[in-house]
PDB file of C-alpha atoms in Angstrom:
ATOM      1  CA  HIS I   1      -2.051 120.674 149.752  1.00  0.00           C
ATOM      2  CA  LEU I   2       0.922 121.835 151.443  1.00  0.00           C
ATOM      3  CA  VAL I   3       4.516 120.865 150.489  1.00  0.00           C
ATOM      4  CA  ASP I   4       8.212 121.074 151.470  1.00  0.00           C
ATOM      5  CA  GLY I   5       7.042 122.798 154.965  1.00  0.00           C
ATOM      6  CA  ALA I   6       8.520 121.204 158.429  1.00  0.00           C
ATOM      7  CA  THR I   7       5.740 120.117 159.677  1.00  0.00           C
ATOM      8  CA  PRO I   8       2.539 118.901 157.486  1.00  0.00           C
ATOM      9  CA  ASP I   9       0.436 122.181 158.408  1.00  0.00           C
ATOM     10  CA  GLU I  10       2.874 124.635 156.735  1.00  0.00           C
ATOM     11  CA  GLY I  11       4.584 124.533 153.390  1.00  0.00           C
ATOM     12  CA  GLU I  12       4.514 126.161 149.979  1.00  0.00           C
ATOM     13  CA  ILE I  13       0.854 126.232 148.580  1.00  0.00           C
ATOM     14  CA  VAL I  14       0.366 123.865 145.563  1.00  0.00           C
ATOM     15  CA  LEU I  15      -2.508 123.465 143.345  1.00  0.00           C
ATOM     16  CA  SER I  16      -3.950 120.344 141.414  1.00  0.00           C
ATOM     17  CA  GLY I  17      -6.520 120.175 138.286  1.00  0.00           C
ATOM     18  CA  PRO I  18      -6.609 120.702 134.490  1.00  0.00           C
ATOM     19  CA  GLN I  19      -7.353 124.409 134.904  1.00  0.00           C
ATOM     20  CA  VAL I  20      -3.790 125.245 136.198  1.00  0.00           C
ATOM     21  CA  ALA I  21      -1.746 123.807 133.219  1.00  0.00           C
ATOM     22  CA  ARG I  22      -2.405 126.631 131.138  1.00  0.00           C
ATOM     23  CA  GLY I  23       0.097 127.926 129.785  1.00  0.00           C
ATOM     24  CA  TYR I  24       2.367 125.040 130.322  1.00  0.00           C
ATOM     25  CA  TRP I  25       1.404 122.581 127.336  1.00  0.00           C
ATOM     26  CA  ASN I  26       4.703 121.694 125.184  1.00  0.00           C
ATOM     27  CA  ALA I  27       6.768 123.684 127.786  1.00  0.00           C
ATOM     28  CA  PRO I  28       8.819 120.698 129.308  1.00  0.00           C
ATOM     29  CA  GLU I  29      11.417 123.111 130.873  1.00  0.00           C
ATOM     30  CA  LEU I  30       8.706 125.398 132.467  1.00  0.00           C
ATOM     31  CA  THR I  31       6.631 122.409 133.303  1.00  0.00           C
ATOM     32  CA  ALA I  32       9.321 121.273 134.837  1.00  0.00           C
ATOM     33  CA  GLU I  33      10.269 124.373 137.131  1.00  0.00           C
ATOM     34  CA  ALA I  34       6.762 124.791 138.401  1.00  0.00           C
ATOM     35  CA  PHE I  35       5.302 121.234 138.896  1.00  0.00           C
ATOM     36  CA  VAL I  36       5.951 118.782 141.352  1.00  0.00           C
ATOM     37  CA  GLU I  37       4.100 115.145 141.847  1.00  0.00           C
ATOM     38  CA  ILE I  38       2.633 114.471 145.332  1.00  0.00           C
ATOM     39  CA  ASP I  39       0.364 111.755 146.793  1.00  0.00           C
ATOM     40  CA  ILE I  40      -3.186 112.861 146.773  1.00  0.00           C
ATOM     41  CA  GLU I  41      -5.131 109.902 148.495  1.00  0.00           C
ATOM     42  CA  GLY I  42      -2.982 107.000 147.313  1.00  0.00           C
ATOM     43  CA  THR I  43      -2.502 108.746 143.496  1.00  0.00           C
ATOM     44  CA  PRO I  44       0.701 110.332 142.296  1.00  0.00           C
ATOM     45  CA  THR I  45      -0.700 113.633 141.395  1.00  0.00           C
ATOM     46  CA  PRO I  46       1.185 116.785 139.181  1.00  0.00           C
ATOM     47  CA  VAL I  47       0.473 119.946 141.469  1.00  0.00           C
ATOM     48  CA  TYR I  48       1.560 123.354 140.287  1.00  0.00           C
ATOM     49  CA  ARG I  49       3.818 125.225 142.950  1.00  0.00           C
ATOM     50  CA  THR I  50       2.284 128.753 143.806  1.00  0.00           C
ATOM     51  CA  GLY I  51       4.943 130.440 145.259  1.00  0.00           C
ATOM     52  CA  ASP I  52       3.385 131.269 148.378  1.00  0.00           C
ATOM     53  CA  TRP I  53       3.723 130.033 151.812  1.00  0.00           C
ATOM     54  CA  GLY I  54       0.903 128.702 153.830  1.00  0.00           C
ATOM     55  CA  ILE I  55      -0.690 127.638 156.864  1.00  0.00           C
ATOM     56  CA  ARG I  56      -3.069 125.246 157.968  1.00  0.00           C
ATOM     57  CA  GLU I  57      -5.354 125.602 160.589  1.00  0.00           C
ATOM     58  CA  ASN I  58      -8.829 124.060 161.613  1.00  0.00           C
ATOM     59  CA  GLY I  59      -9.197 122.504 158.468  1.00  0.00           C
ATOM     60  CA  HIS I  60      -8.371 125.499 156.533  1.00  0.00           C
ATOM     61  CA  THR I  61      -5.412 126.822 154.409  1.00  0.00           C
ATOM     62  CA  TYR I  62      -4.209 130.405 154.830  1.00  0.00           C
ATOM     63  CA  PHE I  63      -1.833 132.658 152.645  1.00  0.00           C
ATOM     64  CA  VAL I  64       1.139 133.342 155.006  1.00  0.00           C
ATOM     65  CA  SER I  65       3.761 135.039 152.460  1.00  0.00           C
ATOM     66  CA  ARG I  66       5.735 134.797 148.996  1.00  0.00           C
ATOM     67  CA  VAL I  67       8.033 131.478 148.852  1.00  0.00           C
ATOM     68  CA  ASP I  68      10.721 134.434 147.396  1.00  0.00           C
ATOM     69  CA  ARG I  69      10.830 136.302 150.929  1.00  0.00           C
ATOM     70  CA  GLN I  70      11.990 133.474 152.684  1.00  0.00           C
ATOM     71  CA  ILE I  71      14.930 132.873 153.642  1.00  0.00           C
ATOM     72  CA  LYS I  72      17.110 130.253 156.244  1.00  0.00           C
ATOM     73  CA  ILE I  73      20.012 131.819 158.505  1.00  0.00           C
ATOM     74  CA  ARG I  74      21.554 130.029 161.314  1.00  0.00           C
ATOM     75  CA  GLY I  75      19.510 126.713 160.285  1.00  0.00           C
ATOM     76  CA  HIS I  76      16.254 128.369 160.903  1.00  0.00           C
ATOM     77  CA  ARG I  77      13.285 129.360 158.043  1.00  0.00           C
ATOM     78  CA  VAL I  78      12.689 132.818 158.428  1.00  0.00           C
ATOM     79  CA  GLU I  79      10.063 134.800 156.318  1.00  0.00           C
ATOM     80  CA  LEU I  80      11.164 138.324 155.804  1.00  0.00           C
ATOM     81  CA  GLY I  81       7.871 139.609 156.033  1.00  0.00           C
ATOM     82  CA  GLU I  82       7.446 139.063 159.477  1.00  0.00           C
ATOM     83  CA  ILE I  83      10.278 140.361 160.307  1.00  0.00           C
ATOM     84  CA  ASP I  84       8.854 143.581 158.452  1.00  0.00           C
ATOM     85  CA  LYS I  85       5.376 143.148 160.380  1.00  0.00           C
ATOM     86  CA  ALA I  86       7.322 143.092 164.023  1.00  0.00           C
ATOM     87  CA  ALA I  87       8.882 146.399 162.900  1.00  0.00           C
ATOM     88  CA  ARG I  88       5.549 147.914 161.866  1.00  0.00           C
ATOM     89  CA  ASP I  89       3.902 146.540 164.799  1.00  0.00           C
ATOM     90  CA  THR I  90       6.131 149.116 166.803  1.00  0.00           C
ATOM     91  CA  GLY I  91       4.409 151.929 165.355  1.00  0.00           C
ATOM     92  CA  LEU I  92       6.805 152.496 162.355  1.00  0.00           C
ATOM     93  CA  ARG I  93       4.887 153.242 158.784  1.00  0.00           C
ATOM     94  CA  SER I  94       6.561 150.963 156.403  1.00  0.00           C
ATOM     95  CA  ALA I  95       9.214 148.497 156.840  1.00  0.00           C
ATOM     96  CA  CYS I  96      10.874 146.093 154.758  1.00  0.00           C
ATOM     97  CA  THR I  97      13.688 143.442 155.618  1.00  0.00           C
ATOM     98  CA  VAL I  98      16.677 142.284 153.542  1.00  0.00           C
ATOM     99  CA  PHE I  99      19.168 139.443 153.749  1.00  0.00           C
ATOM    100  CA  VAL I 100      22.324 140.436 152.347  1.00  0.00           C
ATOM    101  CA  ASP I 101      25.816 138.448 152.796  1.00  0.00           C
ATOM    102  CA  HIS I 102      24.266 136.267 155.915  1.00  0.00           C
ATOM    103  CA  ALA I 103      22.862 139.313 158.074  1.00  0.00           C
ATOM    104  CA  LEU I 104      19.487 140.958 158.128  1.00  0.00           C
ATOM    105  CA  HIS I 105      18.925 144.596 157.050  1.00  0.00           C
ATOM    106  CA  CYS I 106      15.652 146.371 158.153  1.00  0.00           C
ATOM    107  CA  PHE I 107      15.046 149.776 156.088  1.00  0.00           C
ATOM    108  CA  VAL I 108      12.122 151.819 157.633  1.00  0.00           C
ATOM    109  CA  GLU I 109      10.346 154.723 156.122  1.00  0.00           C
ATOM    110  CA  GLY I 110       9.852 157.808 158.299  1.00  0.00           C
ATOM    111  CA  ASP I 111       9.715 161.722 158.396  1.00  0.00           C
ATOM    112  CA  GLU I 112      10.514 161.927 161.763  1.00  0.00           C
ATOM    113  CA  PRO I 113      13.743 160.541 163.666  1.00  0.00           C
ATOM    114  CA  VAL I 114      13.218 156.511 164.971  1.00  0.00           C
ATOM    115  CA  ASP I 115      14.164 155.303 168.011  1.00  0.00           C
ATOM    116  CA  PHE I 116      15.843 152.555 167.012  1.00  0.00           C
ATOM    117  CA  ALA I 117      16.792 151.157 170.240  1.00  0.00           C
ATOM    118  CA  SER I 118      13.065 151.232 171.352  1.00  0.00           C
ATOM    119  CA  VAL I 119      12.203 149.634 168.413  1.00  0.00           C
ATOM    120  CA  ARG I 120      14.877 146.687 168.580  1.00  0.00           C
ATOM    121  CA  MET I 121      13.597 146.092 171.843  1.00  0.00           C
ATOM    122  CA  GLU I 122      10.142 145.895 171.112  1.00  0.00           C
ATOM    123  CA  MET I 123      10.909 143.677 167.902  1.00  0.00           C
ATOM    124  CA  GLU I 124      13.192 141.501 170.400  1.00  0.00           C
ATOM    125  CA  ARG I 125       9.694 140.362 172.426  1.00  0.00           C
ATOM    126  CA  ALA I 126       8.215 139.378 168.820  1.00  0.00           C
ATOM    127  CA  LEU I 127      11.082 137.613 167.032  1.00  0.00           C
ATOM    128  CA  PRO I 128      13.520 135.062 168.105  1.00  0.00           C
ATOM    129  CA  PRO I 129      16.993 136.162 168.101  1.00  0.00           C
ATOM    130  CA  TYR I 130      18.005 134.820 164.846  1.00  0.00           C
ATOM    131  CA  ALA I 131      15.483 136.715 163.414  1.00  0.00           C
ATOM    132  CA  MET I 132      16.462 140.402 164.658  1.00  0.00           C
ATOM    133  CA  PRO I 133      17.783 142.522 162.109  1.00  0.00           C
ATOM    134  CA  SER I 134      21.698 143.326 162.695  1.00  0.00           C
ATOM    135  CA  SER I 135      21.240 146.622 161.068  1.00  0.00           C
ATOM    136  CA  PHE I 136      17.970 149.576 160.460  1.00  0.00           C
ATOM    137  CA  GLN I 137      18.268 152.143 158.414  1.00  0.00           C
ATOM    138  CA  GLN I 138      15.926 155.567 157.963  1.00  0.00           C
ATOM    139  CA  LEU I 139      14.602 156.645 154.383  1.00  0.00           C
ATOM    140  CA  ASN I 140      12.157 159.481 153.849  1.00  0.00           C
ATOM    141  CA  SER I 141      10.553 156.950 151.889  1.00  0.00           C
ATOM    142  CA  LEU I 142      11.280 153.302 150.996  1.00  0.00           C
ATOM    143  CA  PRO I 143      12.128 152.622 146.956  1.00  0.00           C
ATOM    144  CA  ARG I 144       9.312 151.689 144.552  1.00  0.00           C
ATOM    145  CA  ASN I 145       9.258 150.041 141.435  1.00  0.00           C
ATOM    146  CA  ALA I 146       6.959 150.751 138.290  1.00  0.00           C
ATOM    147  CA  ASN I 147       4.270 148.965 140.529  1.00  0.00           C
ATOM    148  CA  GLU I 148       4.606 150.671 143.225  1.00  0.00           C
ATOM    149  CA  LYS I 149       5.671 147.665 145.258  1.00  0.00           C
ATOM    150  CA  ILE I 150       9.474 148.183 147.508  1.00  0.00           C
ATOM    151  CA  ASP I 151      12.103 147.524 144.966  1.00  0.00           C
ATOM    152  CA  VAL I 152      14.111 145.319 147.515  1.00  0.00           C
ATOM    153  CA  ASN I 153      16.466 145.275 144.671  1.00  0.00           C
ATOM    154  CA  VAL I 154      17.331 148.825 145.234  1.00  0.00           C
ATOM    155  CA  LEU I 155      17.537 148.029 149.113  1.00  0.00           C
ATOM    156  CA  ILE I 156      20.201 144.692 148.482  1.00  0.00           C
ATOM    157  CA  GLU I 157      22.399 147.222 146.335  1.00  0.00           C
ATOM    158  CA  ARG I 158      21.835 150.071 149.609  1.00  0.00           C
ATOM    159  CA  VAL I 159      23.656 147.376 151.715  1.00  0.00           C
ATOM    160  CA  LYS I 160      26.135 146.140 148.958  1.00  0.00           C
ATOM    161  CA  ASN I 161      27.044 149.361 148.705  1.00  0.00           C
ATOM    162  CA  GLY I 162      27.555 150.641 151.995  1.00  0.00           C
ATOM    163  CA  SER I 163      25.269 153.322 151.664  1.00  0.00           C
TER     164      SER I 163
END
């Protein structure tokens, strides 16, 4: 099932059933945070919030991204991963967009100089104006955490520190 979307065909993916409640027995605070009650076929049913955003097409639910990479800017819900994808679709090796002080900042990875005017023009064809980054910055490599995922917090600090 999907909840909290602008339409019934998008939203956070939720799961129901006894198997999803493991680890929440006698933990009311965790339970209240992780579960929500929805109506399923006329019956109020507790469901587990996965933290994943999905869409429904042709009767199938598809994972789109993590909810925690979703922001609201100028009244619009924006998935930062979609901005990253639009940047990569211009031929960039890797990109990560962060949201700091009500502005989008896109970091890209690459050894060769990037023509950001061209990147911006291509991205403008793929993204609505409110989803366009206000700044771009190139790094030889994007910072990684211990799990080899891009360390978004390091990028946020770079923006805050003006570096």
